[in-house]
XYZ file of N, CA, C and O in Angstrom:
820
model
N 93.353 93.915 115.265
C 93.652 95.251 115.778
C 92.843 95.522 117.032
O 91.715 95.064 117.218
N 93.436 96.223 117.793
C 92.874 96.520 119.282
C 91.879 97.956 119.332
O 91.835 98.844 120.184
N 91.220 97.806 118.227
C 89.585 98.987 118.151
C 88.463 98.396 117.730
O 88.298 97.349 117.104
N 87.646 99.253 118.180
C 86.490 98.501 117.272
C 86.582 99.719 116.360
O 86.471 99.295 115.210
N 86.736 101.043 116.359
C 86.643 102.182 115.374
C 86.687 101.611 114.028
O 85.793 101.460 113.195
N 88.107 101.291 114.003
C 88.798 100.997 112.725
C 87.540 99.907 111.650
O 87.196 99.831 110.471
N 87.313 99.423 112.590
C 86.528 98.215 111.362
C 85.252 98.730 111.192
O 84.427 98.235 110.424
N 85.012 99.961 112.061
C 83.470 101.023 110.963
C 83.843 101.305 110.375
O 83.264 101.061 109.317
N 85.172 102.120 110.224
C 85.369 103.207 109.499
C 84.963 102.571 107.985
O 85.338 101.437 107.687
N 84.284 103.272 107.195
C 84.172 102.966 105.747
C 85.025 103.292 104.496
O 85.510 104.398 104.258
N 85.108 102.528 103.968
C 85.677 103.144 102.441
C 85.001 104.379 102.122
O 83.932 104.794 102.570
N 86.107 105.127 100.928
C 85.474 106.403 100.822
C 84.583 105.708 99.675
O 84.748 104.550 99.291
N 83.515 106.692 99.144
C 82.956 106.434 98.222
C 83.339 106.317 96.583
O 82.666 107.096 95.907
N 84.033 105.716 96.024
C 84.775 106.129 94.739
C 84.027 106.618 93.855
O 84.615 106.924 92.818
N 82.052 106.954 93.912
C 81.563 107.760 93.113
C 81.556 109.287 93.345
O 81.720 110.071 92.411
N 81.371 109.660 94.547
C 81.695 110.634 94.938
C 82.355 111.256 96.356
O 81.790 111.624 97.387
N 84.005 111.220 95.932
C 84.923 111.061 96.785
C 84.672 112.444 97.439
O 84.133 113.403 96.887
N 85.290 112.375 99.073
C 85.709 113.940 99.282
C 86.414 114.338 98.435
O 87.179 113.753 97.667
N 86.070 115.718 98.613
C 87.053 116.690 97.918
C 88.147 117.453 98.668
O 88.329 118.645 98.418
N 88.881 116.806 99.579
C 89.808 116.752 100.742
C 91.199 115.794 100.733
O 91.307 114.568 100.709
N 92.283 116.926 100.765
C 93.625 116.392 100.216
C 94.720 116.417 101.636
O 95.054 117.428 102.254
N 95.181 114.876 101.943
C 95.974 115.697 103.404
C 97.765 114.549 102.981
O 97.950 113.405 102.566
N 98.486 115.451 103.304
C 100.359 115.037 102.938
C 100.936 114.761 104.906
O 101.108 115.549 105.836
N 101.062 113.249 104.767
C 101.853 112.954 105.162
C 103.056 113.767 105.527
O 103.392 114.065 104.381
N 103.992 114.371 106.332
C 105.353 114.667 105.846
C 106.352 113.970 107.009
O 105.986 114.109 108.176
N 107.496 113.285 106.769
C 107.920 112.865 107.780
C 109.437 113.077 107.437
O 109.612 113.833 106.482
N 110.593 112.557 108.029
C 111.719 111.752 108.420
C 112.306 111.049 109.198
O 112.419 111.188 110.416
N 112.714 110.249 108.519
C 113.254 108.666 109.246
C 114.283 108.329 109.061
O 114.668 108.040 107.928
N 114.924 108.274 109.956
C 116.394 107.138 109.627
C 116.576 105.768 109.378
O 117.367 105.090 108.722
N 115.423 105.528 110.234
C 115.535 103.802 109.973
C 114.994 103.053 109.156
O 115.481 102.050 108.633
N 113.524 103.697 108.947
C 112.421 103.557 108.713
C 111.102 103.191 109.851
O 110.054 102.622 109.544
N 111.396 103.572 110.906
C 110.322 103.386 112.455
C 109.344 104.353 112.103
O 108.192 103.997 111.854
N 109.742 105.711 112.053
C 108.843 106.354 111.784
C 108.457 106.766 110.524
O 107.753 107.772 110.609
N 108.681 106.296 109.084
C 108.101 106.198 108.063
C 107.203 105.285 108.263
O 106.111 105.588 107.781
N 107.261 103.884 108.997
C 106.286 103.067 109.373
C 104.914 103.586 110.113
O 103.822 103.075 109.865
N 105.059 104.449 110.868
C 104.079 105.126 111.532
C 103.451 106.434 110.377
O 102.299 106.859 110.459
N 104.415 106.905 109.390
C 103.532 108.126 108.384
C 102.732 106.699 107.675
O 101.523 106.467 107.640
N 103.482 106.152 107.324
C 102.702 104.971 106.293
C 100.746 104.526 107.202
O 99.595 104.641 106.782
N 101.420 103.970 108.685
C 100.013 103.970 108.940
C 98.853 105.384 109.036
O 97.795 105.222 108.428
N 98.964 106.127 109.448
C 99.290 106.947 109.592
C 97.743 107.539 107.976
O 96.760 108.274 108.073
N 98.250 106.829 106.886
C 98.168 106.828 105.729
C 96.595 106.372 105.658
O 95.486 106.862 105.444
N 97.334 104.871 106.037
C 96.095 103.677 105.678
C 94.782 103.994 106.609
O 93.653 103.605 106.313
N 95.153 104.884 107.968
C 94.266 105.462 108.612
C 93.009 106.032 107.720
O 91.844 105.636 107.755
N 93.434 106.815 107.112
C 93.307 108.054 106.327
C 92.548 107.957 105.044
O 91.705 108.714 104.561
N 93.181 106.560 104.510
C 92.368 105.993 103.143
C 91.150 105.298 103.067
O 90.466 105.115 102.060
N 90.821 104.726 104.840
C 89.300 104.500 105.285
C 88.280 104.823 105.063
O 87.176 104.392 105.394
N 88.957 106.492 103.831
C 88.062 107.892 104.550
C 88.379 108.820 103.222
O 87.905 109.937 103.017
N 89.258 108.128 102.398
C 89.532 108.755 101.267
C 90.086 108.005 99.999
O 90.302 106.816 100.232
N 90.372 108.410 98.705
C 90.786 107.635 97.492
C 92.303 107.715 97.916
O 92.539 108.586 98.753
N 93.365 106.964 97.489
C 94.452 106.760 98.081
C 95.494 107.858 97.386
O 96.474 108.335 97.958
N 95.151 108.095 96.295
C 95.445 109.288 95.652
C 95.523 110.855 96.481
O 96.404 111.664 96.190
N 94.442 111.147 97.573
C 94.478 112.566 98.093
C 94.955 112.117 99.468
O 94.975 113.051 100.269
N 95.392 110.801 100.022
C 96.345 110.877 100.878
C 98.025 110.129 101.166
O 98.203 108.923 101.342
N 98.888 110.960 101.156
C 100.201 110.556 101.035
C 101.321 110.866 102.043
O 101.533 111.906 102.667
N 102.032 109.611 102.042
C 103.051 109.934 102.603
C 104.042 110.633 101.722
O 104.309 110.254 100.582
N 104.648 111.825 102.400
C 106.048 111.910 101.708
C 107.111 112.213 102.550
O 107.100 112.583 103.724
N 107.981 112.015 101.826
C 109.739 112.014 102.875
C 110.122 113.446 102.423
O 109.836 114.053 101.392
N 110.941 113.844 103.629
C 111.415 115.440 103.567
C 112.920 115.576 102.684
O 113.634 116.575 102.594
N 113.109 114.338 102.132
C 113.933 114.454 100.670
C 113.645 114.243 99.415
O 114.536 114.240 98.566
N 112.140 114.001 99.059
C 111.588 113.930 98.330
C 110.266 114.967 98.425
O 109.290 114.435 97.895
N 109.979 116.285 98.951
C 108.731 117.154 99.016
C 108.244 117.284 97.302
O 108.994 117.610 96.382
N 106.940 116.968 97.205
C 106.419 116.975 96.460
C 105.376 118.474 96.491
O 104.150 118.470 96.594
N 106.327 119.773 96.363
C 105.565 121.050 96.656
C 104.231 121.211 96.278
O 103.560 121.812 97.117
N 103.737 120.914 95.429
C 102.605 121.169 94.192
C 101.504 120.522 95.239
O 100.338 120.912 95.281
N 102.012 119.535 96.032
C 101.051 118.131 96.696
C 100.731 119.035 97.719
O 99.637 119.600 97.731
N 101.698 119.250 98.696
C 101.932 120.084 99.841
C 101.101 121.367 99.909
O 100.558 121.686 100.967
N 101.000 122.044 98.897
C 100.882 123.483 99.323
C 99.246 123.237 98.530
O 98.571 124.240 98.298
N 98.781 122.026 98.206
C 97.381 122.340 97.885
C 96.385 121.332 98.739
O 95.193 121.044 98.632
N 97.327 120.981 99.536
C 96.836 119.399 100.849
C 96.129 120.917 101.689
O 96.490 122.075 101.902
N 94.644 119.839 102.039
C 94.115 120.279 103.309
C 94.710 120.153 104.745
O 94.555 120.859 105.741
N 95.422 119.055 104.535
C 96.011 118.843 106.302
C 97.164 118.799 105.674
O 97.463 118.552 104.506
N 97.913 119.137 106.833
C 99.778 118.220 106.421
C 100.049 118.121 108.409
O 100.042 118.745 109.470
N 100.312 116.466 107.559
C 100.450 116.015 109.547
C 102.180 115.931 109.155
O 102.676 115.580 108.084
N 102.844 116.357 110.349
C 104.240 116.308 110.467
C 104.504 115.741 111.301
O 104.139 115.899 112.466
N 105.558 114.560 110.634
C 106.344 113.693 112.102
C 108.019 113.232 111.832
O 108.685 112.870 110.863
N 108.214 113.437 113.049
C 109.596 113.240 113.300
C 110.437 112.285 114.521
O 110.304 112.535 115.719
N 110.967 111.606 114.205
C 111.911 111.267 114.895
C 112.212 112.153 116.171
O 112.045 113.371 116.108
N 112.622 111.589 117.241
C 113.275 112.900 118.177
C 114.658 112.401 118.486
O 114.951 111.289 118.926
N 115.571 113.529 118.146
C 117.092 113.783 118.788
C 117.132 114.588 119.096
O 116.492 115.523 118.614
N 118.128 114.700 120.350
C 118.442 115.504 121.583
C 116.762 116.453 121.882
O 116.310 117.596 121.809
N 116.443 115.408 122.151
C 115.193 116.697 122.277
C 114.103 117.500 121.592
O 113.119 118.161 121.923
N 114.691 117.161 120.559
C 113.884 117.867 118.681
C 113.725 117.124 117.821
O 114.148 115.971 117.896
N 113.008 117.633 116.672
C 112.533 117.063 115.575
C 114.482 116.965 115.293
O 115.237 117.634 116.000
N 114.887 116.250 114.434
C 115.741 115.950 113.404
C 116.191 116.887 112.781
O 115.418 117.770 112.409
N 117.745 116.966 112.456
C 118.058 118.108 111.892
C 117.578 118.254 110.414
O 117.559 119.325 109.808
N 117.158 116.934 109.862
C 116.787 117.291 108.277
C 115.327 117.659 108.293
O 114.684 118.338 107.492
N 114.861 116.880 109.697
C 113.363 117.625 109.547
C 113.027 119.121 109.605
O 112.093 119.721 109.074
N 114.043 119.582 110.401
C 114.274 120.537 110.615
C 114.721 121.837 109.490
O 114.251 122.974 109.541
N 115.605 121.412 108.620
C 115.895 121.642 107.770
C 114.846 121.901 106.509
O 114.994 122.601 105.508
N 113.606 120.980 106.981
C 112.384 121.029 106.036
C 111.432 122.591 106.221
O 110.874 123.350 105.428
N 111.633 122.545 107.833
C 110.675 123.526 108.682
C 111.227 124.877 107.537
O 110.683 125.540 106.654
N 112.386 124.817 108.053
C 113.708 126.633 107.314
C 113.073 126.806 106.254
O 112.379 127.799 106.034
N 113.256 125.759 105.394
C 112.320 125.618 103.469
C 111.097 126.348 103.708
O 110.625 127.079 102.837
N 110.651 126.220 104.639
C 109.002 126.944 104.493
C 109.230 128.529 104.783
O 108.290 129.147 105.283
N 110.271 129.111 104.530
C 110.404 130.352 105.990
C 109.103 131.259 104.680
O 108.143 131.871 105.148
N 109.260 131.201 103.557
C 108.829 131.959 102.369
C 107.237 131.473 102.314
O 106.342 132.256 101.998
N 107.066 130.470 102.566
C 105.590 129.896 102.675
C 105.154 130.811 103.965
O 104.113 131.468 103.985
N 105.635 130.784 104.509
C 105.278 131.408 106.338
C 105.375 133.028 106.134
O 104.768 133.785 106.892
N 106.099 133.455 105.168
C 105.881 135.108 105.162
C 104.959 135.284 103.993
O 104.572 136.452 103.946
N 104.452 134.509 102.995
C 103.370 135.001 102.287
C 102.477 134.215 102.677
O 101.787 133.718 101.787
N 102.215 133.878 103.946
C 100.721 133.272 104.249
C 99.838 131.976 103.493
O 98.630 131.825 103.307
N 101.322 130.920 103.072
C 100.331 130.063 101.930
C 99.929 129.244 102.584
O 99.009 128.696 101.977
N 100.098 128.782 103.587
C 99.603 127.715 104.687
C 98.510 128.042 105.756
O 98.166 127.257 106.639
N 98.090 129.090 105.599
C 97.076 129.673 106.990
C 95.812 129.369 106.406
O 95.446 129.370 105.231
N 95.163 129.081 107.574
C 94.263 127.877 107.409
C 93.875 126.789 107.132
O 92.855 126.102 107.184
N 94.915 126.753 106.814
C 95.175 124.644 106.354
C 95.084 124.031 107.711
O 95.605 124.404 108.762
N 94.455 123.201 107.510
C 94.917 122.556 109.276
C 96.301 121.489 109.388
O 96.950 121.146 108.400
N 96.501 121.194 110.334
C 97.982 120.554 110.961
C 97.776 119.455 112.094
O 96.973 119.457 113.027
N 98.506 118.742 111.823
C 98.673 117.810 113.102
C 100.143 117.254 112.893
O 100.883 117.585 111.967
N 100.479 116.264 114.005
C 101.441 115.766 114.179
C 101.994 114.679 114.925
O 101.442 114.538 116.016
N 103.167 113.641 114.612
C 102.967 112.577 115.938
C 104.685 112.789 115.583
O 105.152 113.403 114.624
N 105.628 111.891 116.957
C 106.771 111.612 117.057
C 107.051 110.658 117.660
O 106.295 110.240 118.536
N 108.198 110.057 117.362
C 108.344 108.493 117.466
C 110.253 108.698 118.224
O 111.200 109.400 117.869
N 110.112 107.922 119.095
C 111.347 107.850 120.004
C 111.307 106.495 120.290
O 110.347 105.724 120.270
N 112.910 106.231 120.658
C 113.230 104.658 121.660
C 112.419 104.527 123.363
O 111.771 103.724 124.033
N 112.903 105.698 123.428
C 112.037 105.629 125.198
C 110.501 106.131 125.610
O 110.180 107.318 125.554
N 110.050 105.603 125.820
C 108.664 105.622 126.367
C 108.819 107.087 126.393
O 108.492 107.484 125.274
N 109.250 108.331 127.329
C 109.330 109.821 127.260
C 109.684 109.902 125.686
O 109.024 109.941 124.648
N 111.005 109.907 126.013
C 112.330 110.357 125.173
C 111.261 111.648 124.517
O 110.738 111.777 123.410
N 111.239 112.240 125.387
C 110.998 113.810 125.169
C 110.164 113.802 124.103
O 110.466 114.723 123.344
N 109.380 113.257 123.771
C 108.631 113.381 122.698
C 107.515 114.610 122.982
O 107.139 114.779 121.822
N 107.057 115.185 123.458
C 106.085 116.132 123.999
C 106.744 117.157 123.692
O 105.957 117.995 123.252
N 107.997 117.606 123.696
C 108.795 118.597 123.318
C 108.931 118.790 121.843
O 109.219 119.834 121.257
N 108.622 117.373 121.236
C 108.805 117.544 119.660
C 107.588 118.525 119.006
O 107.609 119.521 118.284
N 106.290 117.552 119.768
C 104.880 117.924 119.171
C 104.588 119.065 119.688
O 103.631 119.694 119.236
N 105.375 119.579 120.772
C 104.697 121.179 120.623
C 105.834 122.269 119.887
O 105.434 123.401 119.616
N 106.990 121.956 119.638
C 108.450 122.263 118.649
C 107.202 122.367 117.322
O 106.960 123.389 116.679
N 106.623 121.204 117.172
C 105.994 121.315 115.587
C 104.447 122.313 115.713
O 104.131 122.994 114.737
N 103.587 122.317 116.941
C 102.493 122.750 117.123
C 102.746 124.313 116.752
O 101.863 124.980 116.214
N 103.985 124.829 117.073
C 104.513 126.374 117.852
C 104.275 126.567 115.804
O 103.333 127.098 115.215
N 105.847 125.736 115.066
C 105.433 125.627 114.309
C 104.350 125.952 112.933
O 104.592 126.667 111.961
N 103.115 125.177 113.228
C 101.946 125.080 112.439
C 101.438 126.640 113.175
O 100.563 127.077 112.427
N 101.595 127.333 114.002
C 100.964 127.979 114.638
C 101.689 129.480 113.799
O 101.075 130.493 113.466
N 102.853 129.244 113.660
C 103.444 130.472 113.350
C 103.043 130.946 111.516
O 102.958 132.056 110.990
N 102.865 129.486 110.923
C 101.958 129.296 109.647
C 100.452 129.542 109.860
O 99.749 128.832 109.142
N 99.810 130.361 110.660
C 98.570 130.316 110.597
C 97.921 129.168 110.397
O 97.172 129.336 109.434
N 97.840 128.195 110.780
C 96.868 126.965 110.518
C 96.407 126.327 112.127
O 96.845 126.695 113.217
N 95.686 125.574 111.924
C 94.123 124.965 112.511
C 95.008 124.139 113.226
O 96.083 124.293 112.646
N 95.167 123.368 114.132
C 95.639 122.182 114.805
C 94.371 121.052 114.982
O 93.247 121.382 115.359
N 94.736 119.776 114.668
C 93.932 118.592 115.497
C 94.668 117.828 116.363
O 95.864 117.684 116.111
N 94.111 117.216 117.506
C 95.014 116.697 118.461
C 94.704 115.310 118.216
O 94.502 114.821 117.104
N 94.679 114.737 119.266
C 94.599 113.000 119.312
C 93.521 112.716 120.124
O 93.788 111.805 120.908
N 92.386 113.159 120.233
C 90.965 112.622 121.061
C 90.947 111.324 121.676
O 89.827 110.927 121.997
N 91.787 110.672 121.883
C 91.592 109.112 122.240
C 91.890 108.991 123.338
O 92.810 109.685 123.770
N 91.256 108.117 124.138
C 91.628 107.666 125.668
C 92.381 106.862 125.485
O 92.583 106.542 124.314
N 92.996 106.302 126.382
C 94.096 105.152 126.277
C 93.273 103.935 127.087
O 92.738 103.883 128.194
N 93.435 102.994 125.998
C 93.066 101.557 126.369
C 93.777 100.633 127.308
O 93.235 99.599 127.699
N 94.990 100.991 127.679
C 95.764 100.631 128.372
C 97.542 101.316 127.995
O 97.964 102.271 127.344
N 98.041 100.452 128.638
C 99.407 100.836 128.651
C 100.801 99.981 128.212
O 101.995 100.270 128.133
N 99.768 98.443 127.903
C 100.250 97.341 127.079
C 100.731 97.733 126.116
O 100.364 98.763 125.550
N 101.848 96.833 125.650
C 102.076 97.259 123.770
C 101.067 97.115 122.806
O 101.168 97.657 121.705
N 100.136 96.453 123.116
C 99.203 96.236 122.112
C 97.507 97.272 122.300
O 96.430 97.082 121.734
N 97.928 98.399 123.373
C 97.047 98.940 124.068
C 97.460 100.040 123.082
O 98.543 100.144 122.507
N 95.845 101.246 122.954
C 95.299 102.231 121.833
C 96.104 103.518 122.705
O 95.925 103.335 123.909
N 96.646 104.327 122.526
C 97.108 105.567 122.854
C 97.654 105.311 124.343
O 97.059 105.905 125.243
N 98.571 104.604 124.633
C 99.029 103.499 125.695
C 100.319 104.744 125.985
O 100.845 104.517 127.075
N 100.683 105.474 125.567
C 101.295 106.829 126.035
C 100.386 108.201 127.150
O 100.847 108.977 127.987
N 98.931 107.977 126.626
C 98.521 108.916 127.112
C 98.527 110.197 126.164
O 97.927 111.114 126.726
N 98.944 110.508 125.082
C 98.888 111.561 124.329
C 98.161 112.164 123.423
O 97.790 111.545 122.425
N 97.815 113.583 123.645
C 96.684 113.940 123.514
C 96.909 115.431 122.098
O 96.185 115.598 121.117
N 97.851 116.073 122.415
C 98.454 117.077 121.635
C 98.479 116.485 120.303
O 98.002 117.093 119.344
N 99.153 115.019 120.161
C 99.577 114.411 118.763
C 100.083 112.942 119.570
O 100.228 112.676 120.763
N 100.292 112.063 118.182
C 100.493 111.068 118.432
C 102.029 110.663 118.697
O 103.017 111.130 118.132
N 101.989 109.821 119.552
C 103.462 109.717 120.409
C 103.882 107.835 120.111
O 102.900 107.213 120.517
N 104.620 107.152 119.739
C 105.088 106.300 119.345
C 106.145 105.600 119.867
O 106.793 106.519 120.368
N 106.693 104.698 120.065
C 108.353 104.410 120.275
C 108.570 102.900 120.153
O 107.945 101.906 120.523
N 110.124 103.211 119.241
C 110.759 101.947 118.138
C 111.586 101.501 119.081
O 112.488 102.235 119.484
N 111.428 100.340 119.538
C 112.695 99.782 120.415
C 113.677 99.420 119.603
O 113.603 100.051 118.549
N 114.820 98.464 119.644
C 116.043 98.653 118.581
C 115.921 97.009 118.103
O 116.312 95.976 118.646
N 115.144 97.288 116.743
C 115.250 96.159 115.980
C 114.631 97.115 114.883
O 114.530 98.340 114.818
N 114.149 95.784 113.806
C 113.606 96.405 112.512
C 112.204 97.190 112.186
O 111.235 96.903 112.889
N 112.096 97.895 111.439
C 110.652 98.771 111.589
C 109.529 97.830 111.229
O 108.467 98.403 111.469
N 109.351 96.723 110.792
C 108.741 95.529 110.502
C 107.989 94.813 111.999
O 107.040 94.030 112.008
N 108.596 95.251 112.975
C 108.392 94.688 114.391
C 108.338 95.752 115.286
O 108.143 95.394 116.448
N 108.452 96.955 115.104
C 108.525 97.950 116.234
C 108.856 99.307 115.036
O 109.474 99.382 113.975
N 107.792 100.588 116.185
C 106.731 100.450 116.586
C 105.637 99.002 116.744
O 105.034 98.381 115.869
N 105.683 98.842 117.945
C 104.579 97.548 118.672
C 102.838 97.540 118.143
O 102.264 98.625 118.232
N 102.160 96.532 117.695
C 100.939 96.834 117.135
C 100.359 98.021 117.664
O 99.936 98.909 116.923
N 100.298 98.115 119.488
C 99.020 98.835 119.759
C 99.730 100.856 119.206
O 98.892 101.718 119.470
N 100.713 101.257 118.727
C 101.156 102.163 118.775
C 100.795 102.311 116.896
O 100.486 103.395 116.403
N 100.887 101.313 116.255
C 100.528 101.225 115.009
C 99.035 101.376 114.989
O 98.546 102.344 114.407
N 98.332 100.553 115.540
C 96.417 100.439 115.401
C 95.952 102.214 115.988
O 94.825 102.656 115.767
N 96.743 102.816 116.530
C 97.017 104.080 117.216
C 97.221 104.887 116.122
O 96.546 105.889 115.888
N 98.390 104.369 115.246
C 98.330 105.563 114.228
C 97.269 105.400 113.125
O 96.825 106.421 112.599
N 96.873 104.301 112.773
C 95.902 104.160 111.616
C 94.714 104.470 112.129
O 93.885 104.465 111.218
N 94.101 104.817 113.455
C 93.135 105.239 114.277
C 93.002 106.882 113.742
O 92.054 107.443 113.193
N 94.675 107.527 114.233
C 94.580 108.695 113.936
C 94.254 109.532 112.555
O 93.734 110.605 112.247
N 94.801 108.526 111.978
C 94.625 109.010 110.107
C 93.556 108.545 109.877
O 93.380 108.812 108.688
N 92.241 107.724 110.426
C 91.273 107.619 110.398
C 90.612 108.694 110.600
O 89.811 109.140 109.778
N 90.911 109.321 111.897
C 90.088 110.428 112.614
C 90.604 111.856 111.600
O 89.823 112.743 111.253
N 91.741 111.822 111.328
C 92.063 113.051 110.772
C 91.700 113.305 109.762
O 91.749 114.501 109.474
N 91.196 112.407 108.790
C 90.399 112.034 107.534
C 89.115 112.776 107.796
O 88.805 113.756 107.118
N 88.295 112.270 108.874
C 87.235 112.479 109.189
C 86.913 113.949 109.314
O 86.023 114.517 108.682
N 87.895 114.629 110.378
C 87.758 115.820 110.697
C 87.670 116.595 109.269
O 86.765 117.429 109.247
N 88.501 116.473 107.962
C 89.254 117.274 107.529
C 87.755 117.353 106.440
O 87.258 118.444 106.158
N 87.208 116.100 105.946
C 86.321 115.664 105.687
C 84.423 116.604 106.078
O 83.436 116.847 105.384
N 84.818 116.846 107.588
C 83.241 117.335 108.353
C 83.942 119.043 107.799
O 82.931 119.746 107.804
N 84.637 119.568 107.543
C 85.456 121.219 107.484
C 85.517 121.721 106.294
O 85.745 122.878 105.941
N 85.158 120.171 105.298
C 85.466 121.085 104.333
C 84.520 121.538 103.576
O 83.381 121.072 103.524
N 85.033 122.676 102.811
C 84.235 123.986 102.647
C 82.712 123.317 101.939
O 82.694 122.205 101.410
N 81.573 124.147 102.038
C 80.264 123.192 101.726
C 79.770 123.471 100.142
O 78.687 123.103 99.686
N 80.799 124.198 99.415
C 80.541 124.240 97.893
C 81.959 123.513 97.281
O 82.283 123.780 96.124
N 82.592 122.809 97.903
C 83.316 122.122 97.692
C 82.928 120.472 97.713
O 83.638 119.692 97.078
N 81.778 119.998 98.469
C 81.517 118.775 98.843
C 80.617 118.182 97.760
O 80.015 119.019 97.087
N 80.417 116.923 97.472
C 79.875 116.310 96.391
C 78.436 116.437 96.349
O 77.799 115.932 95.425
């Protein structure tokens, strides 16, 4: 992998784990960007028991998981410009979460995954930022400089809001390109971390 981060990062402690829960939420058509929630994941488990971090698919919401997760990072695919209509379709589901306030203060993040280097992806992550924002919650961005601009290069988009990705047209097994993968398991590293330094101090082991 193209960090040195990743190979500090430590296992969590399995005697006394955080007490910090963060949900994956994504949709995918292909599986490109379930590949990226998945890393995304393994980021994340550097830093936690594999149990308080998960991916889940927006046809399978696991509410109970969701609405008691410290983070929920959201990612989507982009068409015409936007998250996905089923992702989308996920957002509407919350309208009742968003008028009784069950999400405010939770924190949020997010990445999106497109064929084209743009392909408007910046439009997605602030579509989802506006989003997390209208739920009262915390945002984390993507702190990383870019190592280059190679495929195998660390935040090789430049993106800073959330993490930005793109599946050229083959199988999700091969694309997303390593350095866009070592990128997302970077991020679920870091987002671990953050969620980890926040949380509440009669909550911690």
């Amino acid at each position: 992998m193209n960090t040195s981060t990743e190979a500090s990062a430590s296992a969590a402690d399995p005697q006394s784990p955080p007490n910090v829960t963060m949900a994956v939420i994504y949709h995918s058509n292909y599986g490109h960007t379930k590949r990226v929630a998945e890393a995304i994941v393994q980021g994340a488990r550097t830093q936690l028991p594999a149990d308080q971090a998960r991916a889940i698919d927006v046809h399978d919401i696991d509410w109970a998981f969701v609405d008691q997760a410290d983070l929920l990072v959201f990612g989507s695919a982009v068409y015409m410009g936007s998250v996905t209509a089923e992702f989308k379709t996920f957002m509407d589901e919350t309208s009742k979460r968003w008028y009784h306030r069950k999400w405010e203060g939770k924190w949020a993040a997010a990445f999106a995954n497109s064929g084209g280097l743009s392909g408007d992806k910046l439009a997605v992550l602030q579509q989802i930022s506006l989003y997390a924002m209208q739920h009262g919650m915390n945002w984390i961005g993507l702190p990383l400089m870019p190592t280059g601009h190679e495929a195998t290069d660390l935040n090789r988009l430049s993106s800073f809001l959330g993490l930005m990705t793109q599946s050229l047209d083959g199988p999700p097994e091969t694309t997303p390109g390593p350095g866009d993968i070592d990128t997302a398991i970077w991020f679920g590293n870091h987002l671990a971390k953050t969620i980890i330094k926040h949380q509440p101090a009669d909550s911690r082991p």
